Amino acid sequence: MSIHKGRGFASINYPIGMNLGGDPSQALVHSNPDGKFAVALSSIDLGQGMKQVTRQIAAETLGVPVEDVYVDTADSDTGPHCMGSFASRGTHRVGNAVIQAAKEARSVMLEAAAEELEVNAADLETDGKGNIFVRGAPSRSISTGEACGAAQFKQGKTVSGRGIFLIPMSDVDPETGEMTPVSCYAHAALVVDIEVDDETGEVDVKQMNSAYEVGRALNPRMVEQQLVGGAWMGMSHALWETTEPYYPERTHGPTDFNQYLMPGPGDIAPHNIAILERPAPDGPYGGKGPGEMCANPVLPAVANAVFNAVGVRIDELPITPEKVLRGIKANGGARPQGQW
Amino acid sequence: MSKKPLQFTLNGDSKAVFVEDGQNLLDVLRRGVGDLSPKYGCGQGTCGACTVLIDGEPHLSCLTLAETVEGRSLSSTGGLAQGADLHPLQDAFMRHFAAQCGFCSAGMLMAAKALLDRNPNPSRDEVVEAISGNICRCTGYEPIIDAILDAAQSGTGRRSA
């Protein structure tokens, strides 16, 4: 009996969003009389940060402080249509819709300000701190609150905007089978170091080192948070989680947390992450979507590491001790594939 | 079904409610006295989201018979902040991004509070052990462990009250 070290590598190209008959999301933006803005979405924040990122995007586009923007999500009765939060599409699709809506609202806000300042709207700029001023003459200014108030109480304008972002459906070419399902890819590469016990079949993840290319990290701390948590989930999928029974039939499968295995706080491995930023041409401020991609490279990397450690090629997840032991037995013993 | 009177202290306030035979503490806290801070996760004592402190010890309120807390002193996450002032643990959780969906946070915070009240300077392993009964599905645990250690090291994890 001995412990075998192994190292595995995997890299992925990850498509942002999907293309089932077209992939649209909408956003509506409007101001209140005090110059605070509300963004209405049907998109859902499950904790991944949709509210925060769309809030930043709206504030940046409107040219107002982020504190002046409120994002209302997940009400499909009153919010404009969204396909949903899945396929890592939220930041990319919804973010673009928010930009379009915020641009329209901004133009009305600037028109209202121009009327109050008696200047041309094209000569106006925002300072991002709640002021609109004449380019080259910063003393001629009006607050965004005053401009929005004037629009509504004096000028009879709604400071509002509509936005939609659509990746249209891409039909399959009947001749070639070719299609263009997505417009934007994120990328990742991950190296995992493990130890395999050839007596118990247990795989112990010792360390992960990775690089994720996410377009622009619109909120770097939240991107890092999502990568750390998502990679943990990938490790969990690789080695623990399944709804299938181990023994001997389906009725013995896990139905609750008592039986559904997941790594706990004592099973985590150090993970060093490099976040690479190559802004996407069609992404909101260059953003893509870290989403599901956080987890994806971990699974093949762990499978490769197991092969490296004991020479067992496992092609069915999760990589349970039983599968590792059966593989070792079939090979007539552990066959380490050599040091890296 | 008969109902029985039950009195206990929750976050320093006296509470008096009627409970049904066999009613669990989580149900009494959420529906009986309206403290929604403990969460119903699994209802079988495996996820830790319902963790509250009974006389300073962490307990799974979903598995605790309500009648057993007669006269005892309970703490929940709802009592951690003093007005607008967050508890140091809450502050550390925010600074370390130790939550995504937030469903485990209430239980994690109470498990961490019980640890720091008992052991103001825990090792990393002791933190891991203290939260090993709490499941988190988003963070990968690392930020939570870091936050608890930070709250402990800043010497402010412990608060009398």
Short mmCIF file of C-alpha atoms in Angstrom, two decimals:
data_model
loop_
_atom_site.label_atom_id
_atom_site.label_comp_id
_atom_site.label_asym_id
_atom_site.label_seq_id
_atom_site.Cartn_x
_atom_site.Cartn_y
_atom_site.Cartn_z
CA MET A 1 0.00 0.00 0.00
CA SER A 2 1.26 3.44 -0.83
CA ILE A 3 0.27 7.00 -1.63
CA HIS A 4 0.82 8.08 -5.23
CA LYS A 5 1.18 11.68 -6.23
CA GLY A 6 -0.41 12.85 -9.45
CA ARG A 7 -0.77 16.01 -11.43
CA GLY A 8 -3.44 16.75 -14.01
CA PHE A 9 -4.06 19.58 -16.41
CA ALA A 10 -7.11 20.77 -18.31
CA SER A 11 -7.98 23.81 -20.33
CA ILE A 12 -11.36 24.88 -21.64
CA ASN A 13 -13.06 27.25 -24.02
CA TYR A 14 -16.37 28.19 -22.49
CA PRO A 15 -19.24 29.66 -24.52
CA ILE A 16 -21.16 32.49 -22.87
CA GLY A 17 -24.90 31.99 -23.18
CA MET A 18 -26.82 29.64 -25.45
CA ASN A 19 -28.78 29.70 -28.63
CA LEU A 20 -32.08 27.89 -28.33
CA GLY A 21 -34.12 29.91 -30.78
CA GLY A 22 -32.41 33.18 -29.93
CA ASP A 23 -31.15 34.45 -26.62
CA PRO A 24 -32.56 37.85 -25.57
CA SER A 25 -32.64 39.79 -22.32
CA GLN A 26 -34.29 43.11 -21.63
CA ALA A 27 -33.82 45.95 -19.17
CA LEU A 28 -35.82 49.04 -18.28
CA VAL A 29 -34.27 52.06 -16.59
CA HIS A 30 -36.06 55.08 -15.19
CA SER A 31 -35.30 57.90 -12.83
CA ASN A 32 -37.25 59.03 -9.84
CA PRO A 33 -37.76 62.77 -9.34
CA ASP A 34 -34.76 62.93 -7.03
CA GLY A 35 -32.40 61.67 -9.70
CA LYS A 36 -32.05 58.16 -8.34
CA PHE A 37 -32.37 55.49 -10.98
CA ALA A 38 -34.18 52.17 -10.89
CA VAL A 39 -33.22 49.29 -13.18
CA ALA A 40 -35.96 46.72 -13.70
CA LEU A 41 -34.93 43.21 -14.70
CA SER A 42 -36.50 39.79 -14.68
CA SER A 43 -33.04 38.31 -14.39
CA ILE A 44 -32.25 36.51 -11.17
CA ASP A 45 -29.46 37.06 -8.69
CA LEU A 46 -28.78 33.70 -7.04
CA GLY A 47 -25.84 35.14 -5.18
CA GLN A 48 -23.56 35.32 -8.18
CA GLY A 49 -23.68 39.12 -8.16
CA MET A 50 -26.10 40.03 -10.93
CA LYS A 51 -27.53 42.91 -8.90
CA GLN A 52 -24.14 44.40 -8.13
CA VAL A 53 -22.72 44.06 -11.64
CA THR A 54 -25.80 45.47 -13.40
CA ARG A 55 -25.84 48.29 -10.87
CA GLN A 56 -22.24 49.16 -11.72
CA ILE A 57 -22.95 48.92 -15.44
CA ALA A 58 -26.01 51.16 -15.16
CA ALA A 59 -24.18 53.75 -13.04
CA GLU A 60 -21.20 53.79 -15.40
CA THR A 61 -23.39 54.26 -18.47
CA LEU A 62 -25.71 56.82 -16.90
CA GLY A 63 -22.76 58.73 -15.46
CA VAL A 64 -24.17 58.77 -11.94
CA PRO A 65 -22.81 57.44 -8.62
CA VAL A 66 -23.38 53.73 -8.07
CA GLU A 67 -25.25 54.64 -4.86
CA ASP A 68 -27.86 56.37 -7.02
CA VAL A 69 -28.85 53.18 -8.81
CA TYR A 70 -31.25 50.57 -7.48
CA VAL A 71 -31.62 47.26 -9.30
CA ASP A 72 -34.87 45.34 -8.98
CA THR A 73 -34.51 41.76 -10.16
CA ALA A 74 -36.45 38.58 -10.53
CA ASP A 75 -40.00 39.86 -10.85
CA SER A 76 -41.23 38.40 -14.11
CA ASP A 77 -44.67 40.00 -13.57
CA THR A 78 -43.42 43.57 -13.69
CA GLY A 79 -39.90 43.30 -15.08
CA PRO A 80 -39.08 43.09 -18.78
CA HIS A 81 -38.42 39.67 -20.24
CA CYS A 82 -35.18 37.79 -19.58
CA MET A 83 -34.26 34.25 -20.62
CA GLY A 84 -32.80 33.67 -17.16
CA SER A 85 -29.66 33.24 -15.14
CA PHE A 86 -27.94 30.22 -16.63
CA ALA A 87 -25.24 29.32 -19.15
CA SER A 88 -23.09 32.07 -17.63
CA ARG A 89 -25.08 34.55 -19.69
CA GLY A 90 -26.15 37.09 -17.06
CA THR A 91 -23.33 39.60 -17.15
CA HIS A 92 -22.99 39.46 -20.94
CA ARG A 93 -26.61 39.47 -22.09
CA VAL A 94 -28.24 41.46 -19.30
CA GLY A 95 -25.29 43.81 -18.98
CA ASN A 96 -25.59 44.74 -22.65
CA ALA A 97 -29.34 45.29 -22.29
CA VAL A 98 -28.71 47.53 -19.28
CA ILE A 99 -26.18 49.58 -21.25
CA GLN A 100 -28.68 50.18 -24.04
CA ALA A 101 -31.43 51.17 -21.61
CA ALA A 102 -29.13 53.39 -19.57
CA LYS A 103 -27.85 55.15 -22.69
CA GLU A 104 -31.37 56.09 -23.67
CA ALA A 105 -32.19 57.31 -20.16
CA ARG A 106 -28.94 59.25 -20.05
CA SER A 107 -29.72 61.04 -23.29
CA VAL A 108 -33.08 62.20 -21.92
CA MET A 109 -31.41 63.30 -18.68
CA LEU A 110 -28.86 65.33 -20.66
CA GLU A 111 -31.60 66.87 -22.84
CA ALA A 112 -33.42 67.94 -19.70
CA ALA A 113 -30.21 69.36 -18.26
CA ALA A 114 -29.50 71.17 -21.56
CA GLU A 115 -32.89 72.82 -21.45
CA GLU A 116 -32.30 74.01 -17.90
CA LEU A 117 -28.77 75.26 -18.64
CA GLU A 118 -29.80 76.66 -22.04
CA VAL A 119 -26.99 74.86 -23.84
CA ASN A 120 -26.69 72.10 -26.43
CA ALA A 121 -27.04 68.59 -24.93
CA ALA A 122 -24.08 67.46 -27.03
CA ASP A 123 -21.87 69.81 -24.99
CA LEU A 124 -22.76 68.20 -21.67
CA GLU A 125 -20.75 65.73 -19.63
CA THR A 126 -21.29 63.89 -16.35
CA ASP A 127 -18.71 63.67 -13.59
CA GLY A 128 -19.99 60.40 -12.16
CA LYS A 129 -20.56 62.13 -8.83
CA GLY A 130 -24.04 63.37 -9.54
CA ASN A 131 -23.27 66.48 -11.61
CA ILE A 132 -23.85 67.40 -15.25
CA PHE A 133 -21.65 70.19 -16.58
CA VAL A 134 -20.83 72.04 -19.79
CA ARG A 135 -17.67 70.68 -21.37
CA GLY A 136 -14.88 73.20 -20.82
CA ALA A 137 -16.97 75.23 -18.39
CA PRO A 138 -17.41 73.09 -15.28
CA SER A 139 -18.96 75.96 -13.33
CA ARG A 140 -22.02 75.78 -15.56
CA SER A 141 -23.51 72.68 -14.02
CA ILE A 142 -26.68 71.11 -12.70
CA SER A 143 -27.05 68.07 -10.49
CA THR A 144 -28.53 64.90 -11.93
CA GLY A 145 -31.27 65.19 -9.32
CA GLU A 146 -32.18 68.70 -10.47
CA ALA A 147 -32.14 67.65 -14.11
CA CYS A 148 -34.39 64.64 -13.45
CA GLY A 149 -36.70 66.75 -11.29
CA ALA A 150 -36.96 69.41 -14.00
CA ALA A 151 -37.67 66.76 -16.63
CA GLN A 152 -40.59 65.47 -14.66
CA PHE A 153 -42.04 68.59 -13.05
CA LYS A 154 -41.27 71.31 -15.64
CA GLN A 155 -40.64 69.67 -18.98
CA GLY A 156 -42.98 66.71 -18.85
CA LYS A 157 -40.37 64.14 -19.89
CA THR A 158 -39.78 60.64 -18.58
CA VAL A 159 -36.10 60.07 -17.92
CA SER A 160 -36.20 56.47 -18.96
CA GLY A 161 -34.73 53.96 -21.34
CA ARG A 162 -35.43 50.57 -22.86
CA GLY A 163 -32.77 48.02 -23.60
CA ILE A 164 -32.60 44.61 -25.19
CA PHE A 165 -29.69 42.45 -26.16
CA LEU A 166 -30.34 39.58 -28.53
CA ILE A 167 -28.10 36.90 -29.87
CA PRO A 168 -30.33 35.78 -32.73
CA MET A 169 -31.00 32.15 -33.46
CA SER A 170 -28.35 30.56 -35.62
CA ASP A 171 -29.74 27.86 -37.88
CA VAL A 172 -27.70 24.82 -38.69
CA ASP A 173 -26.40 24.91 -42.26
CA PRO A 174 -27.95 21.81 -43.89
CA GLU A 175 -24.89 21.32 -46.11
CA THR A 176 -22.09 21.68 -43.59
CA GLY A 177 -23.78 21.33 -40.21
CA GLU A 178 -22.16 24.60 -39.29
CA MET A 179 -23.77 27.07 -36.90
CA THR A 180 -22.76 29.98 -34.73
CA PRO A 181 -24.23 29.23 -31.34
CA VAL A 182 -22.37 31.89 -29.40
CA SER A 183 -20.51 35.14 -29.95
CA CYS A 184 -18.24 35.14 -26.95
CA TYR A 185 -15.95 32.61 -25.27
CA ALA A 186 -14.23 32.65 -21.90
CA HIS A 187 -11.19 30.48 -21.23
CA ALA A 188 -9.54 28.68 -18.36
CA ALA A 189 -6.60 26.43 -17.60
CA LEU A 190 -6.08 24.52 -14.38
CA VAL A 191 -3.42 22.29 -12.85
CA VAL A 192 -4.38 20.07 -9.94
CA ASP A 193 -2.11 18.13 -7.62
CA ILE A 194 -3.57 15.10 -5.91
CA GLU A 195 -2.64 12.05 -3.90
CA VAL A 196 -4.21 8.65 -4.47
CA ASP A 197 -4.19 5.94 -1.83
CA ASP A 198 -3.95 2.65 -3.71
CA GLU A 199 -5.30 0.69 -0.75
CA THR A 200 -8.48 2.73 -0.17
CA GLY A 201 -8.85 4.28 -3.62
CA GLU A 202 -9.30 7.69 -2.05
CA VAL A 203 -8.28 10.77 -4.02
CA ASP A 204 -7.09 13.74 -1.99
CA VAL A 205 -6.84 17.09 -3.73
CA LYS A 206 -3.76 18.89 -2.43
CA GLN A 207 -3.62 22.05 -4.48
CA MET A 208 -5.08 23.80 -7.50
CA ASN A 209 -3.40 26.42 -9.66
CA SER A 210 -5.43 28.09 -12.34
CA ALA A 211 -5.80 30.94 -14.77
CA TYR A 212 -9.22 32.17 -15.84
CA GLU A 213 -9.76 34.58 -18.70
CA VAL A 214 -13.04 36.36 -18.03
CA GLY A 215 -13.04 39.35 -20.35
CA ARG A 216 -12.99 42.33 -18.05
CA ALA A 217 -13.50 41.49 -14.37
CA LEU A 218 -16.27 44.05 -13.80
CA ASN A 219 -16.13 43.46 -10.06
CA PRO A 220 -12.76 41.79 -9.37
CA ARG A 221 -13.55 40.65 -5.81
CA MET A 222 -16.80 39.06 -6.86
CA VAL A 223 -15.11 37.36 -9.81
CA GLU A 224 -12.48 35.92 -7.50
CA GLN A 225 -15.17 34.82 -5.05
CA GLN A 226 -17.09 33.08 -7.78
CA LEU A 227 -13.98 31.35 -9.12
CA VAL A 228 -12.98 30.06 -5.67
CA GLY A 229 -16.46 28.76 -4.92
CA GLY A 230 -17.06 27.44 -8.43
CA ALA A 231 -13.78 25.53 -8.54
CA TRP A 232 -14.69 23.98 -5.21
CA MET A 233 -17.94 22.86 -6.79
CA GLY A 234 -15.96 21.39 -9.69
CA MET A 235 -13.83 19.44 -7.23
CA SER A 236 -17.02 18.27 -5.57
CA HIS A 237 -18.46 17.11 -8.90
CA ALA A 238 -15.20 15.37 -9.77
CA LEU A 239 -14.86 13.35 -6.58
CA TRP A 240 -18.03 13.39 -4.49
CA GLU A 241 -21.38 14.36 -5.91
CA THR A 242 -23.81 12.05 -7.61
CA THR A 243 -27.49 11.22 -7.41
CA GLU A 244 -26.71 7.75 -8.67
CA PRO A 245 -26.51 4.92 -6.16
CA TYR A 246 -23.16 3.43 -5.43
CA TYR A 247 -24.62 0.12 -4.25
CA PRO A 248 -26.47 -1.87 -5.45
CA GLU A 249 -29.36 -0.18 -7.26
CA ARG A 250 -31.05 3.15 -7.90
CA THR A 251 -33.34 3.03 -4.87
CA HIS A 252 -30.24 3.26 -2.73
CA GLY A 253 -29.33 6.60 -4.27
CA PRO A 254 -28.98 9.68 -2.09
CA THR A 255 -32.12 11.69 -1.46
CA ASP A 256 -30.90 14.27 1.06
CA PHE A 257 -27.87 15.83 2.71
CA ASN A 258 -27.45 12.76 4.90
CA GLN A 259 -26.49 10.67 1.89
CA TYR A 260 -25.48 13.15 -0.80
CA LEU A 261 -21.75 13.53 -0.48
CA MET A 262 -20.05 16.90 -0.70
CA PRO A 263 -16.66 18.06 0.52
CA GLY A 264 -16.89 19.95 3.77
CA PRO A 265 -14.76 22.79 5.10
CA GLY A 266 -12.08 20.26 6.06
CA ASP A 267 -11.77 18.93 2.51
CA ILE A 268 -10.84 22.10 0.66
CA ALA A 269 -7.56 22.55 -1.15
CA PRO A 270 -5.48 25.71 -1.56
CA HIS A 271 -6.31 27.33 -4.87
CA ASN A 272 -4.14 29.98 -6.51
CA ILE A 273 -5.99 31.86 -9.20
CA ALA A 274 -4.71 34.23 -11.84
CA ILE A 275 -7.48 36.31 -13.40
CA LEU A 276 -6.65 37.29 -16.96
CA GLU A 277 -8.54 40.15 -18.57
CA ARG A 278 -9.04 40.32 -22.31
CA PRO A 279 -12.10 42.49 -22.76
CA ALA A 280 -14.72 40.96 -25.05
CA PRO A 281 -15.59 43.20 -28.03
CA ASP A 282 -19.31 42.54 -27.62
CA GLY A 283 -19.33 42.32 -23.82
CA PRO A 284 -20.61 45.03 -21.46
CA TYR A 285 -17.47 47.05 -20.73
CA GLY A 286 -15.62 43.98 -21.97
CA GLY A 287 -17.16 41.56 -19.46
CA LYS A 288 -17.89 37.93 -20.28
CA GLY A 289 -19.24 35.58 -17.61
CA PRO A 290 -17.26 33.51 -15.12
CA GLY A 291 -20.33 31.45 -14.15
CA GLU A 292 -20.23 27.76 -14.87
CA MET A 293 -16.72 27.96 -16.26
CA CYS A 294 -15.36 28.17 -12.71
CA ALA A 295 -16.13 24.50 -12.19
CA ASN A 296 -15.50 23.06 -15.63
CA PRO A 297 -11.71 22.65 -15.86
CA VAL A 298 -11.47 20.97 -12.46
CA LEU A 299 -13.24 17.77 -13.52
CA PRO A 300 -11.01 16.73 -16.45
CA ALA A 301 -7.92 17.95 -14.58
CA VAL A 302 -8.70 15.67 -11.64
CA ALA A 303 -9.38 12.72 -13.98
CA ASN A 304 -6.03 13.36 -15.68
CA ALA A 305 -4.30 13.59 -12.32
CA VAL A 306 -5.72 10.22 -11.26
CA PHE A 307 -4.35 8.69 -14.46
CA ASN A 308 -1.00 10.32 -13.79
CA ALA A 309 -0.94 9.01 -10.23
CA VAL A 310 -2.05 5.39 -10.63
CA GLY A 311 -2.53 4.80 -14.37
CA VAL A 312 -6.30 4.42 -14.14
CA ARG A 313 -8.34 6.20 -16.81
CA ILE A 314 -11.76 6.94 -15.32
CA ASP A 315 -14.40 8.19 -17.72
CA GLU A 316 -17.42 8.33 -15.44
CA LEU A 317 -17.98 10.87 -12.70
CA PRO A 318 -17.66 11.12 -9.81
CA ILE A 319 -14.28 9.46 -9.36
CA THR A 320 -15.18 7.34 -6.35
CA PRO A 321 -12.75 5.19 -4.37
CA GLU A 322 -14.55 2.14 -5.74
CA LYS A 323 -13.86 3.10 -9.36
CA VAL A 324 -10.23 3.86 -8.59
CA LEU A 325 -9.76 0.51 -6.82
CA ARG A 326 -11.47 -1.44 -9.61
CA GLY A 327 -9.20 0.28 -12.13
CA ILE A 328 -6.09 -0.48 -10.13
CA LYS A 329 -7.17 -4.10 -9.76
CA ALA A 330 -7.87 -4.44 -13.49
CA ASN A 331 -4.39 -3.12 -14.20
CA GLY A 332 -2.83 -5.59 -11.77
CA GLY A 333 -1.68 -2.80 -9.48
CA ALA A 334 -1.02 0.91 -9.50
CA ARG A 335 0.86 2.14 -12.55
CA PRO A 336 2.23 5.59 -11.80
CA GLN A 337 2.76 7.45 -15.06
CA GLY A 338 5.84 9.26 -13.90
CA GLN A 339 6.69 12.59 -12.40
CA TRP A 340 5.86 15.79 -14.19
CA MET B 1 -53.70 18.82 20.03
CA SER B 2 -52.92 20.55 23.28
CA LYS B 3 -50.76 23.63 23.47
CA LYS B 4 -48.34 24.41 26.23
CA PRO B 5 -47.00 27.77 27.37
CA LEU B 6 -43.30 28.31 26.83
CA GLN B 7 -41.08 31.13 28.05
CA PHE B 8 -37.52 31.82 27.08
CA THR B 9 -35.17 34.68 26.33
CA LEU B 10 -34.27 35.47 22.72
CA ASN B 11 -31.45 37.92 22.08
CA GLY B 12 -32.08 39.45 25.50
CA ASP B 13 -35.85 39.81 25.13
CA SER B 14 -38.36 37.71 27.06
CA LYS B 15 -40.63 35.66 24.85
CA ALA B 16 -43.80 33.83 25.81
CA VAL B 17 -45.60 31.62 23.31
CA PHE B 18 -47.83 28.60 23.13
CA VAL B 19 -46.27 25.57 21.49
CA GLU B 20 -47.75 22.36 20.22
CA ASP B 21 -46.63 18.96 21.41
CA GLY B 22 -43.53 17.98 19.52
CA GLN B 23 -43.10 21.37 17.82
CA ASN B 24 -39.51 22.06 16.94
CA LEU B 25 -37.64 25.16 18.04
CA LEU B 26 -37.00 26.44 14.52
CA ASP B 27 -40.71 26.49 13.85
CA VAL B 28 -41.38 28.33 17.11
CA LEU B 29 -38.68 30.90 16.38
CA ARG B 30 -39.79 31.57 12.81
CA ARG B 31 -43.57 31.31 13.10
CA GLY B 32 -44.15 31.66 16.82
CA VAL B 33 -42.04 34.70 17.64
CA GLY B 34 -41.29 35.93 14.13
CA ASP B 35 -37.50 35.68 14.14
CA LEU B 36 -36.78 34.73 10.53
CA SER B 37 -33.01 34.79 10.89
CA PRO B 38 -32.56 31.04 11.50
CA LYS B 39 -33.13 29.31 8.15
CA TYR B 40 -34.98 26.14 7.31
CA GLY B 41 -32.51 24.26 5.12
CA CYS B 42 -32.94 20.50 5.35
CA GLY B 43 -35.12 20.03 8.44
CA GLN B 44 -33.08 16.98 9.44
CA GLY B 45 -30.03 18.41 11.13
CA THR B 46 -27.52 17.99 8.34
CA CYS B 47 -27.11 21.50 6.87
CA GLY B 48 -26.70 23.75 9.91
CA ALA B 49 -28.66 26.70 8.47
CA CYS B 50 -30.97 26.70 11.52
CA THR B 51 -28.14 26.92 14.09
CA VAL B 52 -28.94 29.02 17.17
CA LEU B 53 -27.21 29.30 20.52
CA ILE B 54 -28.90 27.91 23.61
CA ASP B 55 -27.12 29.17 26.72
CA GLY B 56 -24.14 29.87 24.45
CA GLU B 57 -23.96 26.41 22.89
CA PRO B 58 -24.75 25.92 19.20
CA HIS B 59 -27.81 23.80 18.56
CA LEU B 60 -29.70 22.75 15.45
CA SER B 61 -33.05 24.36 16.12
CA CYS B 62 -34.84 22.12 13.60
CA LEU B 63 -33.99 19.09 15.75
CA THR B 64 -34.56 20.77 19.11
CA LEU B 65 -37.84 20.12 20.86
CA ALA B 66 -39.20 23.59 21.63
CA GLU B 67 -40.30 22.63 25.13
CA THR B 68 -36.71 21.96 26.13
CA VAL B 69 -35.76 25.66 25.99
CA GLU B 70 -38.11 26.63 28.84
CA GLY B 71 -36.38 29.34 30.87
CA ARG B 72 -33.24 29.25 28.77
CA SER B 73 -31.39 31.98 26.92
CA LEU B 74 -31.26 31.85 23.13
CA SER B 75 -29.27 33.85 20.60
CA SER B 76 -29.90 34.04 16.88
CA THR B 77 -28.30 35.97 14.03
CA GLY B 78 -31.17 38.44 14.33
CA GLY B 79 -29.59 39.71 17.55
CA LEU B 80 -26.00 40.02 16.34
CA ALA B 81 -26.09 43.58 15.05
CA GLN B 82 -26.62 46.42 17.51
CA GLY B 83 -28.83 48.72 15.48
CA ALA B 84 -26.78 49.75 12.46
CA ASP B 85 -23.54 48.44 14.00
CA LEU B 86 -22.70 45.04 12.63
CA HIS B 87 -21.21 42.37 14.84
CA PRO B 88 -17.47 41.96 14.08
CA LEU B 89 -18.20 38.55 12.60
CA GLN B 90 -20.80 40.02 10.24
CA ASP B 91 -18.33 42.74 9.29
CA ALA B 92 -15.61 40.17 8.60
CA PHE B 93 -18.01 38.05 6.53
CA MET B 94 -18.72 41.09 4.37
CA ARG B 95 -15.08 42.07 3.97
CA HIS B 96 -14.08 38.54 2.99
CA PHE B 97 -17.01 38.04 0.62
CA ALA B 98 -17.95 35.03 2.74
CA ALA B 99 -21.43 34.72 1.24
CA GLN B 100 -22.97 34.46 -2.16
CA CYS B 101 -26.58 33.35 -1.86
CA GLY B 102 -26.41 33.89 1.89
CA PHE B 103 -28.63 31.02 2.94
CA CYS B 104 -25.96 29.38 5.11
CA SER B 105 -24.73 32.67 6.61
CA ALA B 106 -27.02 32.79 9.63
CA GLY B 107 -25.99 29.31 10.73
CA MET B 108 -22.32 29.91 9.94
CA LEU B 109 -22.34 33.11 11.99
CA MET B 110 -23.87 31.40 15.02
CA ALA B 111 -21.47 28.45 14.81
CA ALA B 112 -18.60 30.94 14.55
CA LYS B 113 -19.90 33.03 17.44
CA ALA B 114 -20.13 29.99 19.67
CA LEU B 115 -16.53 29.15 18.80
CA LEU B 116 -15.13 32.63 19.41
CA ASP B 117 -17.09 33.06 22.65
CA ARG B 118 -15.50 29.85 23.90
CA ASN B 119 -12.12 30.22 22.23
CA PRO B 120 -11.21 33.78 21.17
CA ASN B 121 -8.05 32.63 19.39
CA PRO B 122 -8.89 29.49 17.43
CA SER B 123 -6.55 27.77 15.02
CA ARG B 124 -7.59 27.23 11.43
CA ASP B 125 -8.36 23.58 12.22
CA GLU B 126 -10.55 24.63 15.13
CA VAL B 127 -12.49 26.97 12.85
CA VAL B 128 -12.92 24.19 10.31
CA GLU B 129 -14.19 21.87 13.01
CA ALA B 130 -16.57 24.49 14.39
CA ILE B 131 -18.31 24.98 11.03
CA SER B 132 -18.09 21.37 9.88
CA GLY B 133 -21.77 20.90 10.67
CA ASN B 134 -22.73 23.74 8.35
CA ILE B 135 -23.07 23.27 4.61
CA CYS B 136 -22.22 26.06 2.18
CA ARG B 137 -22.88 25.50 -1.50
CA CYS B 138 -21.43 28.69 -2.98
CA THR B 139 -18.20 29.86 -1.42
CA GLY B 140 -16.07 26.73 -1.15
CA TYR B 141 -15.72 27.55 2.59
CA GLU B 142 -12.36 29.29 2.21
CA PRO B 143 -13.71 32.86 2.53
CA ILE B 144 -15.83 31.84 5.53
CA ILE B 145 -12.85 30.31 7.34
CA ASP B 146 -10.77 33.40 6.53
CA ALA B 147 -13.50 35.71 7.82
CA ILE B 148 -13.82 33.87 11.14
CA LEU B 149 -10.05 33.86 11.65
CA ASP B 150 -9.95 37.57 10.82
CA ALA B 151 -12.70 38.37 13.30
CA ALA B 152 -10.82 36.38 15.93
CA GLN B 153 -7.44 37.92 15.19
CA SER B 154 -8.76 41.45 15.26
CA GLY B 155 -9.61 40.61 18.85
CA THR B 156 -13.15 41.78 18.37
CA GLY B 157 -14.81 38.49 17.68
CA ARG B 158 -15.93 38.34 21.26
CA ARG B 159 -18.59 40.65 22.47
CA SER B 160 -20.08 40.61 25.92
CA ALA B 161 -23.88 40.44 25.76
#
